[in-house]
Amino acid sequence: MKEKIEFELNGKKVNVELDKSQTLLWVLRTYFNLTGTKYGCGEGYCGACTVLINNEAVRSCATKMGEVAGKSVVTIEGLAKGDVLHPVQKAFVEHDALQCGYCTPGMIMNAVGLLNQNPNPSREDIIWGMEDNLCRCGAHNRIIDAIQTAAGEINGGK
Amino acid sequence: MDELKDYKEYLKTHVPGVKRRDFFKWMGGGIYVFFSVGKALDLLAADGDQYGRGGVSDDFNAFVRIKEDGKITCFVGKIDMGQGAITSFPQMVADELDVAYEKVEMVLGDTDLCPWDMGTFGSMSVRILGPTLRAAAAEARAVLLELGSEKLGIPVDQLSVKDGVIFIKNNSKKKVTYQELAKGKKIERHMEQKPALKDYSELKVMGTPKFHQDALDKVTGKALYSGDIRMPGMVYARILRPPSHAASLVSVDTSEAEKVEGVQVVRDGDLVAALHEDSEMAGKARSLFKAKFSIEEEKDIRNDNMFNYLLKNAPDGNSNINEGDLSTGKGQSFVVFENEYHDGYVAHSPMEPHTALAYMEGDKMIVRAGTQTPFPAKSNIARALGMEEEKVRVQPPFLGGGFGGKSAHQQAIEAALLAKLTKKPVMVDWNRKEEFFFDEFRPAAIVKVNSGIDSNGKITFWDYHVYYAGDRGAETMYDVPHQKRTVYGRGWTAPGIHPFGTGAWRAPGNSTNVFAREVQVDIMAAKAGIDPVEFRLKNLTDKRAIDVLEAVAEMADWKPAKSPRGRGFGVAIGSDAGTYVAHIIQVEVNKQTGEVKVLKIWCAQEMGFCVNPQGSTIQMEGCINMGLGYALKEIVEFDGGKVKTSNFDTYEIPRFSWIPEIHTKILQRNEPPQGGGEPAIICMGAVISNAIYDATKARLFEMAMTPERVLKALKKD
C-alpha cells in the first residue's frame, strides 16, 4: 500500500509516495536519480550501497523506506559542501585510493560513518570498521591510508 | 597469446572496415590524423604471423584530433575499467605531440566515434595500442610543424615546439599555436609510414607518475556507470532465468506477474521478462512467473569430483614444445619428481554486475553497456536483432571492474532485444546471483609435472602437461636441456566439457601455470637442499628474470637458507604480457585452524619502459590483493550446470583484514612498454604455497588453499 513518506535527504526535506516495504537503495536511484549509491549484492554483503542515516553508515539495500521516515539520509552526492570536498573524499583523491571507482561511494560513506563514531581510529579500527566493504580492484591499503589522513585533517581542524 | 589468435580468426570473417565514416559531417573542423591498425600489427609480428593484415589496410586504429579551440582529443576503441588507460593514453599523446598532459582528452570505446578495436584485455592498451597512438600523435605533430612552417615562412628544421606552441629556435617571439593552425581547417591525414617516435631520453610526461584522471568524478558519485544513465520512459527488465545451464524452458505462466500494476511482460522465445519503471516492481513481477524447466542431461561434475571428471574427459594433447630427449634427461637425474596440481573454478565478480541500457534513437539502436568488448558487442547485437551493424552503436561508460569477465556481453544483447521489442529504453542490470550464474569462470585446471635434478641442483628434464588452462605462462623459464610441454584443450575454453561458461580471467591460465611450475621448482630446491632463490638463479639465464628475482630478494632482505626454515617465506617468479615479475611473501599459518595470514609481500616488476609508474604501482597492488582471493579462498560451488554460489556470503573475496603490507618496485628499462594490468597476479598462488611449506613443511597442491585444505596437508606431514 502506498503512503506518503517524509524524510530529509542531503539536507532537504523530501517526500515520496511509496509502499513502506520498498528499498532505500532503489528509491534513491530510481526516484531521486541519486545514482552514486551503487547496487553491488542486494543483500548487505558488499557495502557498495552504504549511506548515512542519522550520521550512521547503513546499507541502503537492506533498508526499507518505512525505517527511513522522519530520518536524515546523506548520500555521496550530499557529502561535499558545494565544490569543497569532504576530507574523506579529498583524501581518497590524494591517495589515489580507487581504481574502477564502483565501490568508492560506499567506501567513503562507510568511512565517514566510522569517523563519526570514532574520530581518532587506529589502523586496526579502520580495518575492522571497513571489513565488510568489498573492493575487487584491490585499493585496500590506499583506502586505509586515506581514512587515516582524513581523520588527521578532521581532528587537526585544518 | 590466445587473444591474438582470436583476433586473427575474427579478422577472417569481420573486415573491420567500418569503412570511412563521415566524421567531418558532425565533428567539425580541426586537424585529424589517422593511423592504421596494420602498423600496430607490425609490432605484434613477433612470431612472424601476418594477423590477416590484408583485411585491415583501409581502416585505422587510432586517431587524434586537434580541435579549433586548441583541445586535443584522442579516439581509441579501448575502455577504462579502473586499470587507468584513461590516464596513460594522454601521457603518450602529450609527449609525442608536445602539449600539456592536461590538454589531452580521451574518447574511449564509442563504436560510432572510435576506430575498431577487438577489446580491452590482455594488458594490451599500452603495450599494443600504445605505439600506434604515439605514432598518430607524432604524425599530428609533424603535420602541425608543416603548417607552422608555411604560416611563419620558416623551414621546419628551424622550428621547435613546446606546450602546443611552434616557435623559431632562435627567436621564441615568432610563434604560432596549434590552435591557430587548426582554426578553419579540415585536414585529414593517414599514416603511410612509421613515423619516428621520440627517444626515451626526450620523454617528459611518459615515465612520470600520474594519478587517476577520473578520481574526482568517482569520489563525488558523478561518474556514470551503465546503470546510472537515465532516459525518459525507461523501464527495468527482470528476466526469467533457468535453474541450470543444462535446463531448457518448457512452459511459463505469467498471469500472476501481469497483475502487478504498471508491469509489462514480454516474451520472445525463451526470453521472458517483466518490465517496470520501478526496478523493485519488475523484480516482484518476475518472482511471480511460474516456469517449468526440463533438464535432459546434467553433466556429472561437481566440486568433489571435478578433477577426475575433467581428466577423464580431457581433449587430446598437443605438444607445442619438445626439446632434447626426456629419457636422456631422466637418465641424468639424481632425483625425479612427479606431481599433480589442481586449480578450481574462480569467478570474476567485479563489484558492478553486467549492466546495459538500450534504446532506439530514430532507427538506430544505442546500447550503453559496461563491456570490455564494445565492437564485438556491436556485431553480436546487430546479429541478434537482425539489424545492420551501422544501425547499432555501443557506448560504454565507466566500467565497475572487468578482469576479463566483461568480455562477455550477454546483458547488452538482452537489453537491445527488449528495447527493440518494446520500443522503450530498457535497463538490464543483473543482480549478483545472475552475475555468478552467467559468469564465464576461470576454468578448473590440472597440471602434471615430471621433472628431475642432477646432483648439482641443475634441472635435468621437464615434462609438463596442462589441462584446460591453456599455455599462457607455461614457459619453463629455467634452462632445461630436455623438455616437453603438452597442452590439453585450447586456451580457457573446452567446448562441451565445463558445465557452464569459462573465459579469460585476469592473466588467463598464467596463475594456474605459475602455481604448478613455481611449486615444482620449490620442491626440487628443497630436495636439493639449496636456498630457493639461489636454486632459481642457478637454473636461470634469462636476464630479465634474474633481474627481477635479484631485485625482490634485495627488497625483502632475503637471507639464504634451505627450506623449510619455519619462517614462512616464499618466493616465485613469472612472466606475463611481456612483463617479468618476482614475488617474495611472508605468511603466518595457524596450525590449529589452518588459516593462512599473509603478513608482508615484496614484488619487483620489469615492464620495459613504464609509462605511468603510479598507475602501474596501483595495478601491482591490485593484482596482489586480488590474487589473495584465488590463492586462499575463492571457490565456485556447483553441481553440474547449477551454480550454487550466488553472493558474497559464500564467495569470499579479499577483505581489508587480509591485506598484507605491500612493497613494490618497478625496474625502469628503456625498451618498449609491456603489459601492466595482469602480471603481478600470476605468482600469488605459488608464492603462498611455497611460504606455507617454509612455515610448516606442508605442501599445498590445490588452489584455493582454504583452511580445510591446509589442515589436511598438515596432517599428511
PDB file of C-alpha atoms in Angstrom, chain A residues 6 14 26 38 51 69 75 96 106 117 130 153:
ATOM      1  CA  GLU A   6       8.804  12.147   4.557  1.00  0.00           C
ATOM      2  CA  VAL A  14      11.594  15.419   0.731  1.00  0.00           C
ATOM      3  CA  TRP A  26      16.304   1.713  -5.315  1.00  0.00           C
ATOM      4  CA  LYS A  38      25.532   1.604  -6.027  1.00  0.00           C
ATOM      5  CA  VAL A  51      24.644   5.819   3.006  1.00  0.00           C
ATOM      6  CA  ALA A  69      10.616   8.087   7.651  1.00  0.00           C
ATOM      7  CA  THR A  75      24.342  10.066   0.100  1.00  0.00           C
ATOM      8  CA  ASP A  96      44.668   7.546  -5.401  1.00  0.00           C
ATOM      9  CA  GLY A 106      30.128   3.135  -0.379  1.00  0.00           C
ATOM     10  CA  GLN A 117      31.632   7.145  15.742  1.00  0.00           C
ATOM     11  CA  MET A 130      35.796  -1.220   6.796  1.00  0.00           C
ATOM     12  CA  GLU A 153      42.577  16.537   8.939  1.00  0.00           C
TER      13      GLU A 153
END
